[in-house]
CSV table of C-alpha atoms in Angstrom, one decimal:
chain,number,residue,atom,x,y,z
R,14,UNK,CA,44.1,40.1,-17.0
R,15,UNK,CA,40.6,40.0,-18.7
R,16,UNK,CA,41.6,36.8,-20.7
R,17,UNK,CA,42.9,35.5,-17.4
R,18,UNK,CA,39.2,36.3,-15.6
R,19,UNK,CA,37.5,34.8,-18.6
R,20,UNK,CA,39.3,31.5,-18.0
R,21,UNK,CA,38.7,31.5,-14.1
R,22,UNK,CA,35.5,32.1,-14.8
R,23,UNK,CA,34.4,29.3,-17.5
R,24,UNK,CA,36.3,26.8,-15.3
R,25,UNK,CA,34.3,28.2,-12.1
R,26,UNK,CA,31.7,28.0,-14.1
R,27,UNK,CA,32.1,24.8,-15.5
R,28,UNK,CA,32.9,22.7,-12.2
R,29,UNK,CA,30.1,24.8,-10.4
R,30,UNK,CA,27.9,23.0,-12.6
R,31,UNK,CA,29.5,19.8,-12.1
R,32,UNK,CA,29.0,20.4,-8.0
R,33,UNK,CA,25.7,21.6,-8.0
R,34,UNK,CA,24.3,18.6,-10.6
R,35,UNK,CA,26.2,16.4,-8.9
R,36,UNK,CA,24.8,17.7,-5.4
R,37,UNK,CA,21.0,17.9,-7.4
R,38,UNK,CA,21.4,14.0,-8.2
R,39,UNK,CA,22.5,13.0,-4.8
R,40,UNK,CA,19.4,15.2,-3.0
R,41,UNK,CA,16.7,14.1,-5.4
R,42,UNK,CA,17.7,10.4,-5.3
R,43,UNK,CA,18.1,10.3,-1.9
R,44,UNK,CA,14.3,12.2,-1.3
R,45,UNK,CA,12.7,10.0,-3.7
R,46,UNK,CA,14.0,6.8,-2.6
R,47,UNK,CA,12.4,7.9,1.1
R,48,UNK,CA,9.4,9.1,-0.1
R,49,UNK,CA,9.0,5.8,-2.3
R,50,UNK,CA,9.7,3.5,0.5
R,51,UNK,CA,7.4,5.5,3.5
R,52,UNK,CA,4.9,5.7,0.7
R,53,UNK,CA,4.9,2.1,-0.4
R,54,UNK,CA,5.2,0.8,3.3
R,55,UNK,CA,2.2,2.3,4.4
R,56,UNK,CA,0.0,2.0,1.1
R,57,UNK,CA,1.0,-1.8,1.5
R,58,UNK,CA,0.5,-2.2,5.3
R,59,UNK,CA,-2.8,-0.7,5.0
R,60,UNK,CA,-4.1,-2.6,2.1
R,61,UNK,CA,-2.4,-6.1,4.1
R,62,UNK,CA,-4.0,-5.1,7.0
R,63,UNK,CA,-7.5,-4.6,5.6
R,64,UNK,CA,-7.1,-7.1,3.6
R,65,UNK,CA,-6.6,-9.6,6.6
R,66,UNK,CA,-9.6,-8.7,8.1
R,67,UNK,CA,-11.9,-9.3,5.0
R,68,UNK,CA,-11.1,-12.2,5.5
R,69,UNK,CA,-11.0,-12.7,9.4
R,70,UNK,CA,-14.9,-11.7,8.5
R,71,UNK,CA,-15.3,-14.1,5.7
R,72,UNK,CA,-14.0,-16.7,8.1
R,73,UNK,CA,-16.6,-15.1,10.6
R,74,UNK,CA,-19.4,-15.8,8.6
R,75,UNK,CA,-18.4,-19.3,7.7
R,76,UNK,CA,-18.3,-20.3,11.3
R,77,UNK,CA,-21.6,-18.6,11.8
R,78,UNK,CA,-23.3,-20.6,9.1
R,79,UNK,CA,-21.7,-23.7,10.2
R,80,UNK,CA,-22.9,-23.2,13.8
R,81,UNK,CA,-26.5,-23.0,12.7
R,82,UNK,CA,-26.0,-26.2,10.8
R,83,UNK,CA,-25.0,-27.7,13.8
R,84,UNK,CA,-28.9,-26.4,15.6
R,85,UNK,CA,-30.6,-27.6,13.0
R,86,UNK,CA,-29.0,-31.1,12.4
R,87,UNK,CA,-28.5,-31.9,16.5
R,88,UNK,CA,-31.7,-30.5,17.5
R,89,UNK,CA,-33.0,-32.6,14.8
R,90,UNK,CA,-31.0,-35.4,16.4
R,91,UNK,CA,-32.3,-34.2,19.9
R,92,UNK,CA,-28.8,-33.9,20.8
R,93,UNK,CA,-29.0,-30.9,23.2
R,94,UNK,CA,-25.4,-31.1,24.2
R,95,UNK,CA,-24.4,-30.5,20.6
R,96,UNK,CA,-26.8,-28.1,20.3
R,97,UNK,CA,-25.6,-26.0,23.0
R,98,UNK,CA,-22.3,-26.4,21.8
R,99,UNK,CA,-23.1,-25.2,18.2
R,100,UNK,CA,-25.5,-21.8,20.1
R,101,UNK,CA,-21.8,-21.5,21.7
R,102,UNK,CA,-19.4,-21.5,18.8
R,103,UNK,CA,-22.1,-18.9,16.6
R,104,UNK,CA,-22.0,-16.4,19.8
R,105,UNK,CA,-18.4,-16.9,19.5
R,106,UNK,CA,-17.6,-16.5,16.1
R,107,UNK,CA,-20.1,-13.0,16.0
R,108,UNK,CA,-18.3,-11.9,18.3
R,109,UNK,CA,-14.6,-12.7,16.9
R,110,UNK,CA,-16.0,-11.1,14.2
R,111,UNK,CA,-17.5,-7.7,15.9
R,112,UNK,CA,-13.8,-7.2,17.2
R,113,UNK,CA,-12.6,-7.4,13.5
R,114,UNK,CA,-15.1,-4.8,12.4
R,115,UNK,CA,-14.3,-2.6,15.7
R,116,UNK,CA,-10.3,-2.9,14.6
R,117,UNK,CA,-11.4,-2.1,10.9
R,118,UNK,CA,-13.6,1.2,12.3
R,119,UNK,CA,-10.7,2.3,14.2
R,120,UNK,CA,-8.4,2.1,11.2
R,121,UNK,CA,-7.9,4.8,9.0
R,122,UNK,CA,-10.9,3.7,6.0
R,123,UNK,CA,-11.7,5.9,2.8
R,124,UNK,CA,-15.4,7.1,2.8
R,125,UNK,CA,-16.1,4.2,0.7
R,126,UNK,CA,-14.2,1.4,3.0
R,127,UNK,CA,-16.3,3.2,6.1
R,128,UNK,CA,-19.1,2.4,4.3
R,129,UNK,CA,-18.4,-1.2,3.5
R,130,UNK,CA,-17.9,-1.8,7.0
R,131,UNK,CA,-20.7,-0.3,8.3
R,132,UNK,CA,-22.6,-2.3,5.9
R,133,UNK,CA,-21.2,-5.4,7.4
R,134,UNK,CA,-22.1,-4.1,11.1
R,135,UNK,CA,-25.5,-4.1,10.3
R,136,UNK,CA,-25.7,-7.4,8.9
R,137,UNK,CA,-24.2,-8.8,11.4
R,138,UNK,CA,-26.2,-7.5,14.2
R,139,UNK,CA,-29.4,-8.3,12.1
R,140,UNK,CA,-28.3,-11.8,11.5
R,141,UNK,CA,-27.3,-11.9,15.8
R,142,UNK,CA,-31.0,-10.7,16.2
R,143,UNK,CA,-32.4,-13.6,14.5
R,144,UNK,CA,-30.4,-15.9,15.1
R,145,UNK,CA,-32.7,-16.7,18.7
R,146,UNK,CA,-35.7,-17.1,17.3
R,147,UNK,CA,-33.8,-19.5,14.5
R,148,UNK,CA,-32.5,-22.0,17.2
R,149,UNK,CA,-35.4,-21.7,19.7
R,150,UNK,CA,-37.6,-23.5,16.4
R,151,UNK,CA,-35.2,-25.8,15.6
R,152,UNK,CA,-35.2,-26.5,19.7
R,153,UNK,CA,-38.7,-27.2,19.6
R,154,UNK,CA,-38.9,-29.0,16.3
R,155,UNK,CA,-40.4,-26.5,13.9
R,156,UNK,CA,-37.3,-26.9,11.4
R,157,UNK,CA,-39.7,-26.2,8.7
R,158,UNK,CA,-40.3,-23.0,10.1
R,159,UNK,CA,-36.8,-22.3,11.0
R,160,UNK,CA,-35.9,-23.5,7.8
R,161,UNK,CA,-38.4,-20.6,6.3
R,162,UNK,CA,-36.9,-18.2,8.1
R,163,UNK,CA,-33.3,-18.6,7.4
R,164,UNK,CA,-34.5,-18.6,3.7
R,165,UNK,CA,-36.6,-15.5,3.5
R,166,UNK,CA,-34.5,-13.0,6.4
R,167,UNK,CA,-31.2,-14.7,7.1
R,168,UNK,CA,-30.0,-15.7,4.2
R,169,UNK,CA,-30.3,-12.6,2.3
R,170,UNK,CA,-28.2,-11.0,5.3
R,171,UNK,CA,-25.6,-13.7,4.5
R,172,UNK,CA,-25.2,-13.3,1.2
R,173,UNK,CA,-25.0,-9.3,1.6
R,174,UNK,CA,-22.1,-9.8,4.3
R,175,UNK,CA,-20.0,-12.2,2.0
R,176,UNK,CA,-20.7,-10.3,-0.8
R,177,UNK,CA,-19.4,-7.0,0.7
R,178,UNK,CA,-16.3,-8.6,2.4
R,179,UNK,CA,-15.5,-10.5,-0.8
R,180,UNK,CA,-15.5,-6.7,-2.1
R,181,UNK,CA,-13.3,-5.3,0.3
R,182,UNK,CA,-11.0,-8.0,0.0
R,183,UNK,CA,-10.7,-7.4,-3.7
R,184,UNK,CA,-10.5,-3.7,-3.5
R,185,UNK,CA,-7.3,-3.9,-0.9
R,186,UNK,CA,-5.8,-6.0,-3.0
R,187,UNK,CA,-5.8,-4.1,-6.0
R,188,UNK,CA,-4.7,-1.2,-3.7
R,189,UNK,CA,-1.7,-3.3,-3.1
R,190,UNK,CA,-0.8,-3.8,-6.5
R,191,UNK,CA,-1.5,-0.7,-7.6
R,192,UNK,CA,0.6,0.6,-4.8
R,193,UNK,CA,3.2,-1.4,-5.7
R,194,UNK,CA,3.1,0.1,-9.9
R,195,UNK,CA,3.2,3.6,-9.1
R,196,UNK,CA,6.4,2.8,-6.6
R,197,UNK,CA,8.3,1.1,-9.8
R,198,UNK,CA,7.0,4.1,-11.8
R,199,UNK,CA,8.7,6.9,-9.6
R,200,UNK,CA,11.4,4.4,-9.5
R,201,UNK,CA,12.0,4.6,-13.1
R,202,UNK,CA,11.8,8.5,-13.0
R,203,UNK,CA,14.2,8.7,-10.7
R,204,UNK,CA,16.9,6.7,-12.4
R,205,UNK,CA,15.7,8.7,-15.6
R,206,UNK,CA,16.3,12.1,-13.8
R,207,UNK,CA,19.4,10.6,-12.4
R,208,UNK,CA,20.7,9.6,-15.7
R,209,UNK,CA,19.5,13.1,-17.1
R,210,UNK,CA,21.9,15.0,-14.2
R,211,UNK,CA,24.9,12.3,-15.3
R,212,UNK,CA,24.7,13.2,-18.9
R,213,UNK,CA,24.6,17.2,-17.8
R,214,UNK,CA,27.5,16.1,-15.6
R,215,UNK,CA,29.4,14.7,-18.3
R,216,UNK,CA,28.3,17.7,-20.9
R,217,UNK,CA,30.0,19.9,-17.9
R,218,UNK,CA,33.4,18.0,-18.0
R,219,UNK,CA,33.4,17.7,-21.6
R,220,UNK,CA,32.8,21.8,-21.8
R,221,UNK,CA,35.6,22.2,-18.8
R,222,UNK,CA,38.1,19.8,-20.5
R,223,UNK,CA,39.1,22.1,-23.6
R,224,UNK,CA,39.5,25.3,-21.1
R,225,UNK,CA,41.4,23.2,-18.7
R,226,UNK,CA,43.5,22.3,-21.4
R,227,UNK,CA,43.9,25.8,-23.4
R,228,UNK,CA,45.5,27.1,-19.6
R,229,UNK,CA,48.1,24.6,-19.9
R,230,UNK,CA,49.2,25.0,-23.3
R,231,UNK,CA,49.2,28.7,-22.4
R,232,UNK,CA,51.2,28.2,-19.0
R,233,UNK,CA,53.5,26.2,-20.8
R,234,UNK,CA,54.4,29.1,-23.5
R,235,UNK,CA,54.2,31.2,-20.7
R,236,UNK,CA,56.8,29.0,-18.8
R,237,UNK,CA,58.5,28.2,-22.2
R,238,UNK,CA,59.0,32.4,-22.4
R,239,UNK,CA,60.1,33.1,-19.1
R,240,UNK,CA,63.0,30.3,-19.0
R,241,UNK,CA,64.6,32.0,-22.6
R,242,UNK,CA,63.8,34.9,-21.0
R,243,UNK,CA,66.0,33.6,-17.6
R,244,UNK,CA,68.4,32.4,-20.4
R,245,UNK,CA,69.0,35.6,-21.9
């Protein structure tokens, strides 16, 4: 009877082992699979979406400086419809760009991000602030002293604003890839852990296969015993 336990036991024991590493592999791959993929989609739609509007800004700015191009070289021409039309497209573009920045503060933003943006918000509205007296110079033809004044106060603000988007563009896209690395890393830990619970899975058959067969050869004696006995 004891012998008898012993064996029920070790082949309880042994497929219980099987199950529950079996049912460990299943549970853990299936977990870290979902917790890769939310984890990557939103790391990665973050970093795309921030990085977007970095440069929706650039593109801002761009617009802006080509706009007051278009005042100085059409008031320079005395071209007033042009110049009207370039006053137009820089009120335009700031404010394309004010919406980007209003989207980017509504957005969930490290410390550091907030503070990057807030940095372009105040360049921007300076450079807005000046950008009157700029045109109304180059208006009355006093480029030379619109020219002076981009040089010394707006230009500076340009350079600041590109400079800082240029930086938030390059720190969402490292974001992204580094996103993307630590997903393939907890990739390969799960396949390792999974390979780990196959090899225990395996150990557990391979210990379960010698008891499985030691009850047959001793149901067969067994068997063997009670047929002579039958016989006799």
């Amino acid at each position: 009877m004891i012998r008898r336990m012993n064996i029920q036991t070790k082949l309880i024991g042994c497929f219980g082992i099987v199950l529950i590493a079996a049912a460990a592999s299943a549970a853990y791959s299936a977990l870290a699979v979902h917790s890769i993929r939310e984890r990557l989609a939103n790391e990665i739609a973050d970093s795309t979406k921030l990085l977007d509007e970095s440069r929706q800004i650039t593109i801002g700015i761009a617009n802006m400086r080509l706009s007051m191009r278009g005042v100085t070289l059409f008031s320079e021409q005395q071209n007033s419809a042009q110049v009207a039309k370039s006053q137009a497209g820089f009120a335009a573009a700031a404010s394309d760009t004010k919406k980007v920045i209003d989207q980017m503060e509504a957005s969930p933003l490290s410390a550091e991000d907030r503070a990057a943006v807030a940095t372009i918000r105040s360049g921007l509205e300076r450079w807005q602030a000046n950008f009157p007296q700029f045109a109304e110079l180059c208006i009355s033809g006093h480029a030379a002293e619109a020219t002076e004044i981009t040089l010394k106060v707006t230009s500076p603000i340009m350079d600041e604003l590109q400079k800082t988007a240029a930086e938030l563009g390059r720190v969402s896209r490292l974001r992204q890839q580094n996103g993307t690395q630590e997903a393939e890393s907890a990739m390969d830990h799960s396949q390792l852990f999974n390979l780990v619970l196959a090899l225990v899975v395996l150990a557990s058959g391979g210990l379960a296969w010698p008891v499985v067969a030691g009850l047959v050869r001793r149901l067969k004696k067994i068997t063997h015993a009670l047929s002579s006995n039958s016989h006799h």
